[in-house]
XYZ file of C-alpha atoms in Angstrom:
258
model
C 10.962 -20.633 33.493
C 8.638 -17.628 33.263
C 5.855 -19.409 35.157
C 8.261 -20.498 37.895
C 9.720 -17.003 38.190
C 6.264 -15.435 38.567
C 5.029 -18.117 40.984
C 7.869 -17.583 43.528
C 7.559 -21.077 45.089
C 10.123 -20.217 47.768
C 8.018 -17.311 49.021
C 11.020 -14.986 49.046
C 10.743 -11.644 47.229
C 12.745 -11.035 44.064
C 15.769 -8.769 44.127
C 14.593 -7.140 40.907
C 11.806 -7.200 38.357
C 11.636 -8.386 34.757
C 10.399 -5.256 32.995
C 10.790 -6.219 29.329
C 11.808 -9.243 27.275
C 12.843 -10.097 23.729
C 12.494 -13.620 22.328
C 14.405 -14.908 19.290
C 13.037 -17.707 17.086
C 14.490 -19.643 14.139
C 17.816 -17.855 14.446
C 19.603 -20.897 12.998
C 17.495 -20.944 9.813
C 19.593 -21.124 6.648
C 17.015 -19.997 4.059
C 15.678 -16.981 5.903
C 15.141 -13.656 4.177
C 12.519 -11.794 6.211
C 11.885 -10.992 9.841
C 8.569 -11.170 11.661
C 8.009 -8.934 14.676
C 5.920 -10.903 17.194
C 3.533 -8.721 19.198
C 0.307 -10.740 19.496
C -0.559 -12.281 22.845
C -3.382 -14.364 24.286
C -6.830 -12.764 24.699
C -5.772 -9.667 22.762
C -2.937 -8.747 25.140
C -0.190 -6.733 23.448
C 3.118 -5.316 24.648
C 3.705 -1.634 25.169
C 3.802 0.094 21.792
C 6.982 1.992 22.643
C 8.758 -1.336 23.017
C 7.528 -2.450 19.589
C 8.722 0.809 18.059
C 12.169 0.269 19.559
C 12.355 -3.162 17.901
C 11.295 -1.882 14.479
C 13.709 1.050 14.765
C 16.610 -1.245 15.662
C 15.838 -3.611 12.785
C 15.513 -0.768 10.314
C 18.751 0.803 11.528
C 20.903 -2.315 11.317
C 19.377 -4.715 8.798
C 18.425 -4.751 5.134
C 15.622 -7.296 5.392
C 11.891 -6.727 5.357
C 10.036 -6.881 8.664
C 6.345 -7.720 9.012
C 3.839 -8.322 11.789
C 1.623 -11.046 10.314
C 2.956 -13.851 8.046
C 0.917 -15.679 5.442
C -0.010 -19.354 5.702
C 3.119 -20.424 3.813
C 5.396 -18.573 6.224
C 6.119 -15.517 4.091
C 5.400 -11.963 5.164
C 1.984 -10.863 3.938
C 1.933 -7.126 4.593
C 1.598 -6.551 0.849
C -1.729 -6.669 -0.979
C -2.214 -9.699 -3.242
C -2.012 -9.312 -7.021
C -5.750 -9.868 -7.504
C -6.629 -7.337 -4.813
C -4.135 -4.832 -6.217
C -5.681 -5.164 -9.693
C -9.167 -4.624 -8.273
C -7.989 -1.579 -6.340
C -6.296 -0.245 -9.468
C -9.554 -0.459 -11.415
C -11.447 1.172 -8.553
C -8.775 3.869 -8.335
C -9.114 4.605 -12.038
C -12.890 4.961 -11.664
C -12.583 7.251 -8.646
C -9.894 9.233 -10.464
C -12.239 9.901 -13.375
C -14.853 11.080 -10.892
C -12.284 13.447 -9.396
C -12.493 12.014 -5.868
C -9.231 10.131 -5.328
C -6.192 9.192 -7.371
C -5.229 5.607 -8.143
C -2.120 5.926 -5.954
C -4.202 7.062 -2.968
C -6.579 4.118 -3.353
C -3.675 1.655 -3.602
C -2.032 3.076 -0.492
C -5.318 2.897 1.415
C -5.888 -0.699 0.278
C -2.389 -1.715 1.352
C -2.793 -0.353 4.864
C -6.368 -1.589 5.245
C -5.286 -5.079 4.182
C -2.467 -5.127 6.746
C -4.696 -3.722 9.514
C -7.386 -6.359 8.912
C -4.798 -9.140 8.938
C -3.377 -7.820 12.194
C -6.855 -7.567 13.751
C -7.766 -11.127 12.701
C -4.498 -12.493 14.058
C -5.041 -10.579 17.308
C -8.551 -12.009 17.648
C -7.179 -15.507 17.082
C -5.212 -15.283 20.313
C -2.286 -17.409 19.099
C 0.913 -16.269 20.811
C 4.521 -17.327 20.368
C 7.201 -17.618 23.047
C 6.900 -13.964 24.043
C 3.268 -14.639 25.045
C 4.437 -16.375 28.240
C 5.894 -13.060 29.427
C 2.750 -11.122 28.443
C 0.592 -13.446 30.564
C 2.543 -12.334 33.634
C 2.414 -8.609 32.862
C 5.901 -8.364 31.337
C 6.143 -6.390 28.092
C 7.695 -8.721 25.526
C 8.332 -8.694 21.781
C 9.647 -11.507 19.599
C 11.755 -11.641 16.442
C 11.314 -14.634 14.137
C 13.248 -15.416 10.966
C 11.077 -16.326 7.965
C 11.981 -17.691 4.570
C 12.051 -15.315 1.644
C 14.247 -13.364 -0.728
C 16.860 -11.322 1.085
C 17.767 -7.796 -0.015
C 21.541 -7.738 0.109
C 23.882 -4.760 0.163
C 26.785 -5.174 -2.261
C 26.164 -8.906 -2.658
C 27.338 -9.768 0.854
C 26.841 -13.244 2.308
C 23.875 -14.249 4.446
C 26.102 -14.350 7.529
C 26.601 -10.590 7.204
C 22.833 -10.054 7.318
C 22.610 -12.354 10.331
C 25.264 -10.338 12.157
C 23.252 -7.178 11.524
C 20.248 -8.858 13.122
C 22.227 -9.518 16.289
C 23.565 -5.956 16.280
C 19.927 -4.858 16.120
C 19.241 -7.022 19.183
C 22.090 -5.287 21.000
C 20.678 -1.877 20.051
C 17.240 -2.941 21.302
C 18.650 -3.966 24.696
C 20.416 -0.631 25.156
C 17.443 1.434 23.980
C 14.987 -0.583 26.089
C 17.051 0.173 29.189
C 16.810 3.895 28.409
C 13.074 3.591 27.704
C 12.152 1.604 30.809
C 11.113 4.638 32.870
C 8.566 5.780 30.257
C 7.051 2.456 29.216
C 3.845 3.010 31.173
C 3.001 6.129 29.128
C 2.345 4.425 25.788
C -0.690 2.659 24.344
C -1.570 -1.002 24.772
C -4.507 -1.223 22.320
C -3.479 -0.604 18.725
C -3.498 -1.993 15.190
C -0.411 -1.895 13.003
C -0.856 -0.894 9.351
C 2.808 -1.000 8.362
C 6.057 -1.280 10.275
C 6.055 2.436 11.106
C 2.310 3.177 10.894
C -0.316 2.263 13.480
C -3.795 3.179 14.698
C -4.416 3.522 18.439
C -7.666 2.680 20.205
C -8.472 6.368 20.698
C -8.729 6.794 16.923
C -10.919 3.841 16.013
C -13.088 3.281 19.109
C -15.473 6.120 18.252
C -16.096 4.714 14.776
C -16.519 1.220 16.214
C -19.137 2.417 18.702
C -21.052 4.194 15.943
C -21.031 0.980 13.906
C -22.549 -1.065 16.734
C -25.022 1.687 17.694
C -27.864 0.403 15.425
C -27.489 -3.101 16.870
C -27.698 -1.709 20.401
C -30.864 0.213 19.533
C -32.454 -2.832 17.895
C -31.544 -5.001 20.873
C -33.169 -2.628 23.348
C -36.298 -2.417 21.216
C -36.556 -6.202 20.807
C -36.205 -6.694 24.556
C -38.976 -4.174 25.115
C -36.824 -2.260 27.545
C -37.689 1.079 25.991
C -39.474 2.666 23.019
C -37.451 3.030 19.837
C -36.752 6.754 20.269
C -35.716 6.337 23.899
C -33.530 3.342 23.037
C -31.762 5.308 20.307
C -31.134 8.207 22.674
C -29.805 5.907 25.377
C -27.490 4.055 22.989
C -26.176 7.317 21.529
C -25.559 8.710 25.014
C -23.628 5.575 25.981
C -21.514 5.824 22.820
C -20.693 9.483 23.443
C -19.847 8.761 27.078
C -17.552 5.893 26.092
C -15.760 8.064 23.510
C -15.338 10.826 26.084
C -13.939 8.362 28.617
C -11.395 7.051 26.106
C -10.361 10.582 25.132
C -9.985 11.566 28.788
C -7.895 8.480 29.471
C -5.571 9.200 26.552
C -5.197 12.825 27.660
C -4.420 11.736 31.220
C -1.721 9.296 30.060
C -0.129 11.931 27.825
C -0.198 14.500 30.628
C 1.420 11.998 32.999
């Protein structure tokens, strides 16, 4: 349907435009207990971050179930650090605490968010998209909600149907909020990594560090090719990194000013 809508086989113009979309998956599942927010598209394409924030806000406002961005292989949400990793981080936190650098709680929090960010980055690089990916391929911002199995956090021991009704009320809230947000969708970021449901890192924050990481490889490549002496290659690579960081910062400032 999405491909046919974008192709316009009749040649006639559309009366309107599909600006945003929300896909629902596994809504008839009986053993569900968690929700996955689907944001990953093909070739690293992601929906507007404001749209994702509207979905997470609506779910948090109306439901009592956990939401995640990347599920584990068995279908459960995997935003949490594994037991073995948590134990290792606890030992490292104790060592750093004795040195007076960081507390164990700070190390655990950092490990949790780093674990989630790496999972999100790996899933994004994999390029596997769900139903919402068809909209993203045609330039339509789209987010998906998928029910996953897991233990449900109930309020007052209510039945599962009550939780399901809250999910659909969250969908209604998303539709109303997305209509109000439509005019400002082009102001938000499109390159980001989610750490937790309400915490993210935009490209303007991590691109500078990424360029500094690849700087030695760029210098070595120029030297191996014989394009320039080592000192000149290092200067050229550093200048390119600084210019790229400045361009990203200018772009972010321009979008915010707009």
